[in-house]
Coordinates of C-alpha atoms and ligand atoms in Angstrom, one line a residue:
M1 CA 4.1 11.7 30.1
A2 CA 0.3 12.0 30.4
K3 CA -2.5 9.7 29.4
Q4 CA -5.0 10.6 26.8
V5 CA -8.0 8.9 25.2
V6 CA -8.0 9.0 21.4
T7 CA -10.0 7.4 18.6
R8 CA -8.3 4.7 16.5
T9 CA -9.6 2.6 13.7
Y10 CA -8.2 -1.0 13.4
T11 CA -8.7 -3.0 10.3
A12 CA -9.4 -6.7 10.5
S13 CA -9.7 -9.4 7.9
I14 CA -12.6 -11.8 8.0
R15 CA -11.5 -15.4 8.4
N16 CA -14.8 -17.1 7.5
Q17 CA -15.3 -14.9 4.4
P18 CA -17.0 -17.6 2.3
Q19 CA -19.6 -18.2 5.0
V20 CA -20.6 -14.5 5.5
S21 CA -19.9 -12.8 2.2
D22 CA -23.4 -13.4 0.8
D23 CA -25.0 -11.9 3.9
L24 CA -22.7 -9.0 3.9
D25 CA -23.3 -8.5 0.2
S26 CA -27.1 -8.2 0.8
L27 CA -26.5 -5.6 3.6
G28 CA -24.1 -3.7 1.4
F29 CA -26.7 -3.7 -1.4
S30 CA -29.4 -2.6 1.0
A31 CA -27.2 0.3 2.2
S32 CA -26.8 1.4 -1.5
K33 CA -30.6 1.1 -2.1
L34 CA -31.4 3.2 1.0
W35 CA -28.8 5.8 -0.1
N36 CA -30.5 5.9 -3.5
V37 CA -34.0 6.2 -2.0
G38 CA -32.7 9.0 0.2
R39 CA -30.9 10.7 -2.7
W40 CA -34.1 10.6 -4.8
T41 CA -36.2 12.0 -1.9
I42 CA -33.8 14.9 -1.4
S43 CA -34.0 15.8 -5.1
R44 CA -37.8 15.7 -5.0
V45 CA -37.9 18.0 -1.9
W46 CA -35.3 20.3 -3.4
D47 CA -37.3 20.5 -6.7
E48 CA -40.5 21.2 -4.9
I49 CA -39.5 23.8 -2.3
G50 CA -35.8 24.5 -2.9
Y51 CA -34.8 23.2 0.5
I52 CA -32.4 20.3 1.5
P53 CA -33.9 18.2 4.3
D54 CA -31.4 17.5 7.1
H55 CA -30.5 14.2 8.6
D56 CA -33.3 14.1 11.2
E57 CA -35.9 15.2 8.7
L58 CA -34.7 12.6 6.2
T59 CA -34.8 9.9 8.8
A60 CA -38.2 10.8 10.1
Y61 CA -39.5 10.8 6.5
L62 CA -38.0 7.5 5.5
K63 CA -38.4 5.6 8.7
S64 CA -41.5 3.9 7.4
H65 CA -40.0 3.2 4.0
E66 CA -39.6 -0.6 3.4
R67 CA -35.9 -0.2 2.5
Y68 CA -35.2 1.3 6.0
D69 CA -35.9 -2.1 7.6
D70 CA -33.4 -4.0 5.4
L71 CA -30.7 -2.9 7.9
H72 CA -30.6 -2.5 11.7
S73 CA -32.1 1.0 12.4
Q74 CA -28.8 2.3 13.6
S75 CA -27.1 1.2 10.4
S76 CA -29.9 2.8 8.3
Q77 CA -29.6 6.0 10.3
R78 CA -25.9 6.1 9.6
V79 CA -26.5 5.8 5.8
L80 CA -28.9 8.7 5.8
Q81 CA -26.6 10.7 8.0
E82 CA -23.7 10.3 5.5
L83 CA -26.0 11.3 2.7
A84 CA -27.1 14.4 4.5
E85 CA -23.5 15.3 5.4
A86 CA -22.5 14.9 1.7
F87 CA -25.3 17.2 0.7
T88 CA -24.5 19.8 3.3
G89 CA -20.8 19.8 2.1
W90 CA -21.9 20.2 -1.5
Y91 CA -24.3 23.0 -0.7
A92 CA -21.7 24.9 1.3
N93 CA -19.2 24.7 -1.6
R94 CA -21.9 25.9 -4.0
R95 CA -22.8 28.8 -1.8
N96 CA -19.1 29.7 -1.6
G97 CA -19.1 30.0 -5.3
D98 CA -17.6 26.7 -6.3
T99 CA -19.6 26.0 -9.4
N100 CA -17.7 22.9 -10.2
A101 CA -19.0 21.1 -7.0
N102 CA -21.3 18.2 -7.8
P103 CA -24.1 17.0 -5.6
P104 CA -23.6 13.5 -4.2
G105 CA -24.6 10.9 -6.8
Y106 CA -26.6 7.7 -6.9
R107 CA -24.8 4.5 -6.0
K108 CA -24.9 2.3 -9.0
H109 CA -22.5 1.0 -11.5
G110 CA -24.6 -0.1 -14.5
D111 CA -27.3 -2.5 -13.3
E112 CA -25.3 -3.7 -10.4
H113 CA -25.8 -2.3 -6.9
P114 CA -22.4 -1.5 -5.4
R115 CA -21.6 -2.7 -1.9
S116 CA -21.8 0.3 0.4
T117 CA -20.1 0.4 3.7
V118 CA -22.4 -0.7 6.5
T119 CA -21.9 0.8 10.0
F120 CA -22.9 -1.0 13.2
K121 CA -23.2 1.0 16.4
Q122 CA -23.5 -0.1 20.1
M123 CA -26.9 -1.7 19.8
S124 CA -26.2 -3.5 16.5
F125 CA -23.1 -5.5 17.2
K126 CA -21.8 -7.8 19.9
L127 CA -18.1 -8.4 20.2
D128 CA -16.5 -11.5 21.6
T129 CA -12.8 -10.8 22.0
Q130 CA -12.0 -14.1 23.6
Y131 CA -12.9 -16.0 20.4
N132 CA -12.3 -13.1 18.0
R133 CA -15.9 -13.1 16.8
V134 CA -18.3 -10.3 16.2
R135 CA -22.1 -10.6 15.7
L136 CA -23.5 -8.0 13.3
S137 CA -27.3 -7.4 13.3
K138 CA -29.4 -7.5 10.1
G139 CA -32.5 -5.5 9.6
S140 CA -35.9 -7.1 10.2
N141 CA -36.5 -7.5 6.4
L142 CA -33.3 -9.6 6.0
K143 CA -33.7 -11.8 9.0
N144 CA -34.5 -15.4 8.1
Y145 CA -36.1 -17.9 10.4
W146 CA -32.8 -19.3 11.7
S147 CA -30.6 -16.3 12.0
D148 CA -31.0 -12.5 12.6
F149 CA -27.3 -11.8 12.7
I150 CA -24.0 -12.4 10.8
L151 CA -21.2 -14.0 12.8
C152 CA -17.8 -12.9 11.6
E153 CA -14.6 -14.4 12.7
Y154 CA -12.0 -11.7 12.5
R155 CA -8.2 -11.4 12.5
T156 CA -6.6 -8.1 13.5
R157 CA -2.9 -7.2 13.0
P158 CA -0.8 -9.0 15.6
D159 CA 0.0 -5.8 17.5
V160 CA -3.7 -5.0 17.9
D161 CA -5.6 -6.5 20.8
L162 CA -9.2 -5.5 20.9
S163 CA -9.7 -6.8 24.5
T164 CA -7.3 -4.1 25.8
V165 CA -9.1 -1.1 24.2
E166 CA -11.3 1.2 26.3
N167 CA -14.3 0.5 24.1
V168 CA -15.3 -0.3 20.6
Q169 CA -17.7 2.3 19.4
Q170 CA -18.5 1.2 15.9
V171 CA -17.9 -1.7 13.6
R172 CA -17.9 -1.0 9.9
A173 CA -18.1 -3.6 7.1
V174 CA -16.1 -2.3 4.2
W175 CA -15.9 -3.8 0.7
T176 CA -12.3 -3.5 -0.5
G177 CA -13.1 -4.4 -4.1
D178 CA -12.0 -8.0 -3.6
E179 CA -13.6 -9.0 -0.3
W180 CA -15.2 -7.6 2.9
E181 CA -13.1 -6.4 5.8
L182 CA -14.0 -5.0 9.2
H183 CA -13.0 -1.7 10.7
F184 CA -13.2 -1.4 14.4
V185 CA -13.5 2.2 15.6
C186 CA -12.2 2.2 19.2
K187 CA -11.4 4.5 22.1
V188 CA -7.8 3.9 23.2
E189 CA -5.8 5.3 26.0
I190 CA -2.3 6.2 25.0
E191 CA 0.7 7.8 26.7
V192 CA 1.4 11.2 25.3
S193 CA 4.4 13.5 25.8
E194 CA 4.1 17.1 26.8
S195 CA 3.5 19.4 23.8
P196 CA 6.8 20.5 22.4
G197 CA 5.7 24.1 22.1
E198 CA 3.2 26.7 21.0
K199 CA 4.2 27.1 17.4
T200 CA 2.3 26.2 14.3
V201 CA 3.2 24.7 11.0
G202 CA 1.1 24.4 7.8
I203 CA 1.3 21.4 5.5
D204 CA 0.1 21.4 2.0
L205 CA -0.2 17.9 0.5
G206 CA 0.1 17.6 -3.3
I207 CA 1.5 16.0 -6.3
S208 CA 4.7 17.7 -7.3
N209 CA 5.8 18.1 -3.7
F210 CA 4.1 15.4 -1.6
A211 CA 4.3 17.7 1.4
A212 CA 5.3 21.4 1.7
L213 CA 5.8 22.7 5.2
A214 CA 5.6 26.4 6.3
Y215 CA 6.8 27.1 9.8
E216 CA 5.6 30.1 11.8
D217 CA 9.0 31.8 11.7
G218 CA 9.0 31.8 7.9
H219 CA 11.3 28.9 7.0
A220 CA 9.9 26.2 4.8
E221 CA 10.6 22.6 3.7
L222 CA 9.7 20.6 0.7
Y223 CA 9.3 16.8 0.4
P224 CA 9.2 15.8 -3.2
L225 CA 8.1 12.4 -4.3
N226 CA 11.3 11.3 -5.9
C227 CA 11.3 7.8 -4.6
L228 CA 7.6 7.2 -5.2
K229 CA 8.0 8.4 -8.8
Q230 CA 10.9 6.0 -9.4
D231 CA 8.9 3.2 -7.8
D232 CA 5.9 3.9 -9.9
Y233 CA 8.0 3.9 -13.0
Y234 CA 9.7 0.7 -12.1
F235 CA 6.6 -1.2 -11.1
S236 CA 4.5 -0.1 -14.0
K237 CA 7.2 -1.3 -16.4
R238 CA 7.3 -4.7 -14.7
L239 CA 3.5 -4.9 -14.4
A240 CA 3.2 -4.2 -18.1
R241 CA 5.3 -7.2 -18.8
C242 CA 2.9 -9.5 -16.9
D243 CA 0.6 -11.4 -19.2
D244 CA -2.3 -11.2 -16.9
S245 CA -3.2 -8.5 -14.5
D246 CA -4.7 -11.1 -12.1
S247 CA -1.7 -13.4 -12.2
E248 CA 0.2 -14.3 -9.1
Q249 CA 3.2 -12.3 -10.3
A250 CA 1.1 -9.2 -10.8
T251 CA -0.5 -9.6 -7.4
R252 CA 2.9 -10.0 -5.8
L253 CA 4.2 -6.8 -7.6
N254 CA 1.2 -4.8 -6.5
H255 CA 1.7 -6.0 -2.9
K256 CA 5.3 -5.0 -3.0
K257 CA 4.5 -1.6 -4.5
S258 CA 1.9 -0.8 -1.8
A259 CA 4.2 -2.1 1.0
R260 CA 6.9 0.3 -0.2
R261 CA 4.4 3.1 -0.3
T262 CA 3.4 2.4 3.3
H263 CA 7.0 2.3 4.4
Y264 CA 7.6 5.6 2.8
F265 CA 4.6 7.2 4.4
H266 CA 5.7 5.9 7.8
T267 CA 9.2 7.2 7.4
L268 CA 8.1 10.6 6.1
S269 CA 5.4 11.1 8.8
K270 CA 7.9 10.1 11.5
H271 CA 10.5 12.5 10.1
I272 CA 8.0 15.4 9.9
V273 CA 6.8 14.8 13.5
D274 CA 10.5 14.7 14.7
R275 CA 11.1 18.0 12.9
C276 CA 8.0 19.5 14.6
V277 CA 9.4 18.5 18.0
E278 CA 12.7 20.1 17.2
E279 CA 11.0 23.3 16.1
G280 CA 8.7 23.5 19.2
V281 CA 5.6 23.0 17.1
G282 CA 2.4 22.3 19.1
T283 CA -0.1 22.4 16.2
I284 CA 0.1 21.0 12.7
V285 CA -2.4 22.4 10.3
V286 CA -3.1 20.3 7.3
G287 CA -5.4 20.7 4.3
D288 CA -8.5 18.7 4.4
L289 CA -8.7 16.8 1.1
S290 CA -12.2 15.3 1.6
G291 CA -13.4 17.4 -1.3
I292 CA -11.2 15.3 -3.6
R293 CA -12.6 12.1 -2.2
E294 CA -16.2 13.3 -2.9
D295 CA -15.3 13.9 -6.5
E296 CA -13.9 10.4 -6.8
E297 CA -17.2 9.0 -5.4
N298 CA -19.0 10.8 -8.1
G299 CA -16.8 9.2 -10.7
E300 CA -15.2 12.5 -11.5
S301 CA -11.9 12.0 -9.9
K302 CA -9.5 14.7 -10.5
N303 CA -6.8 13.4 -12.7
W304 CA -3.9 13.7 -10.4
G305 CA -1.8 11.4 -12.5
K306 CA -1.5 13.8 -15.3
H307 CA 0.4 16.4 -13.3
G308 CA 3.1 14.5 -11.6
N309 CA 3.3 11.3 -13.7
L310 CA 2.1 9.7 -10.6
N311 CA -1.1 7.9 -10.0
L312 CA -1.9 9.0 -6.4
H313 CA -5.4 8.7 -5.2
S314 CA -6.9 10.6 -2.3
W315 CA -6.7 7.5 -0.1
A316 CA -2.9 8.0 -0.2
F317 CA -3.3 11.4 1.3
D318 CA -5.9 10.2 3.8
R319 CA -3.5 7.4 4.8
F320 CA -0.6 9.7 5.2
T321 CA -2.7 12.2 7.2
N322 CA -3.8 9.4 9.5
L323 CA -0.2 8.2 10.1
L324 CA 0.9 11.8 10.7
T325 CA -2.0 12.3 13.2
Y326 CA -1.2 9.2 15.2
K327 CA 2.5 9.9 15.4
A328 CA 1.9 13.6 16.3
E329 CA -0.6 12.8 19.0
M330 CA 2.0 10.6 20.8
E331 CA 4.3 13.6 20.9
G332 CA 1.6 15.9 22.3
I333 CA 1.1 17.7 19.0
E334 CA -2.3 18.5 17.8
V335 CA -3.3 18.0 14.1
E336 CA -6.0 20.2 12.7
Q337 CA -7.6 19.8 9.3
V338 CA -8.8 22.9 7.6
S339 CA -10.5 23.5 4.2
E340 CA -8.0 24.0 1.3
R341 CA -10.3 26.6 -0.2
D342 CA -8.4 29.5 -1.8
T343 CA -5.2 28.4 -0.2
S344 CA -3.4 28.0 -3.6
K345 CA -4.9 31.3 -5.0
S346 CA -4.2 33.8 -2.2
C347 CA -1.0 35.5 -1.4
S348 CA 0.1 34.4 2.0
Y349 CA 2.0 37.7 2.6
C350 CA -0.6 40.3 1.8
G351 CA -3.7 38.1 1.6
Q352 CA -4.7 39.4 -1.9
K353 CA -6.5 36.9 -4.1
C354 CA -6.6 38.4 -7.6
D355 CA -6.6 36.9 -11.0
A356 CA -3.3 38.7 -11.9
N357 CA -1.5 36.6 -9.3
R358 CA 0.0 33.6 -11.1
I359 CA 2.1 30.5 -10.8
E360 CA 5.1 30.3 -13.0
R361 CA 7.4 27.3 -12.9
G362 CA 6.2 26.4 -9.4
L363 CA 6.6 29.9 -8.1
Y364 CA 3.6 32.0 -6.8
V365 CA 3.9 35.6 -8.0
C366 CA 1.7 38.2 -6.3
D367 CA 0.8 41.2 -8.4
S368 CA -0.2 43.4 -5.4
C369 CA 2.9 43.1 -3.2
G370 CA 5.5 41.5 -5.4
T371 CA 6.0 38.5 -3.2
V372 CA 7.5 35.5 -5.0
A373 CA 7.1 32.3 -3.1
N374 CA 7.3 28.6 -3.9
A375 CA 3.7 27.9 -4.9
D376 CA 3.3 24.9 -2.5
V377 CA 4.9 26.7 0.4
N378 CA 2.6 29.7 -0.2
G379 CA -0.3 27.2 0.0
A380 CA 1.1 25.7 3.2
E381 CA 1.5 29.1 4.7
N382 CA -2.1 30.0 3.9
I383 CA -3.2 26.7 5.5
R384 CA -1.2 27.5 8.6
Q385 CA -2.7 31.0 8.8
K386 CA -6.2 29.5 8.9
V387 CA -5.4 28.5 12.5
S388 CA -2.8 31.0 13.5
P389 CA -3.4 34.2 11.4
S390 CA -0.2 36.1 12.3
L391 CA 2.0 37.0 9.4
A392 CA 5.0 34.8 9.3
C393 CA 7.5 37.5 8.5
D394 CA 7.1 41.0 9.8
G395 CA 8.6 43.3 7.3
G396 CA 11.4 40.9 6.5
D397 CA 13.5 41.2 3.4
R398 CA 11.0 40.0 0.8
S399 CA 13.3 40.6 -2.1
N400 CA 15.1 37.4 -1.1
G401 CA 11.8 35.6 -1.5
W402 CA 11.4 34.4 2.1
L403 CA 9.2 31.5 1.1
A404 CA 10.9 31.0 -2.3
Q405 CA 13.9 29.1 -1.0
P406 CA 12.7 26.3 1.1
S407 CA 15.0 23.5 2.1
T408 CA 14.4 20.3 0.2
Y409 CA 14.4 16.9 1.9
L410 CA 14.7 13.6 -0.1
F411 CA 14.2 10.0 0.8
D412 CA 17.7 8.4 0.9
K413 CA 17.5 4.9 -0.3
E414 CA 20.9 4.0 1.2
T415 CA 20.0 4.9 4.7
G416 CA 16.2 4.5 4.4
A417 CA 15.7 7.9 6.0
V418 CA 14.6 11.3 4.9
A419 CA 17.5 13.7 4.7
P420 CA 18.3 17.2 3.4
Q421 CA 19.0 17.1 -0.3
E422 CA 22.7 17.8 -0.1
H423 CA 23.3 14.8 2.2
V424 CA 21.4 12.3 0.0
T425 CA 23.8 9.8 -1.4
S426 CA 21.6 8.3 -4.2
Ligands
ZN1 ZN1 0.8 39.7 -2.0

């Protein structure tokens, strides 16, 4: 066992919500306004000289803008930094030939300003772990004569104790759609095991198979969403029978549905990490799905629901990736996120990406080398190769379709565990 310092984000509810929500609303609105001012400024500069100002230039330019002083300077800086990062990401996609990529949008829904996340860094919050309170600074424009900060009383999950963490680096005020909550970004020291080995595995997250794994030695595993699909069907039927979507019964059903999802993600991530330990895997490579998240922010979310009859948003993949990362770290396994670009279009055996290559009934068929592979496993292998470029199978017998016959694991409701398909009892 060795000690390692890692970053963790702990979510906390706000106990004095009624007392602080107006103040947090005004900060959230201010963050949206500043984002929009920055967004407008970037468009102007781009139209004039065809150049996208970076974060420092944008900050220097807008420092004297009156909206900048609505928030603490560190919070304003963070808004502009996120905006600049979103533009850089969009521009990189565009240059790579992704003509569908949209630039970051304005933050407004009709006439109402949405409540953007507000980030507080070292200088702009003061944490009192003894009384579970945190003081969040306002900007000079929003200070009134009696208070220049917001005092939130927070409640973390029972197993989280902020007084024991190495340090709290950031506090983020996040609007959940119903209320404000706090996210504490902390440095935490954990006990980690020795790395189980040097091997790599690629993971492709998706709809028809929630996870497809491609191991370095060529074998592959699929984790379909059988139980989530059944759950979704069951809950949507019952929710449809509720008279009112805000009713107590509907709320209870929604809570139950999300608790079951969380349970499934915990079980699956644990199972995958256990498998990696067995296989001597030291690095898990997983596709970065932040591109999907950006699309959602622009109101043009990809309709994932259509494909798998399942309404899974990008947060579900984020949540799963987080759980997987935490559990892997404890076992000394590194998790790397790589761009998913071209991973579904290229042949993982010969590397060819041509239009003639096609996907038929879930199989990827390569026109150049004749490889036939499960499409999700082909994607997972491409993801793996972004970190460890060696070919999985050196001249093996491709006629058998070495990636075409992955083992399938299902969630067994009777045992509550993930098991190979033939052993599942229900
Ligand atoms: Zn090929």
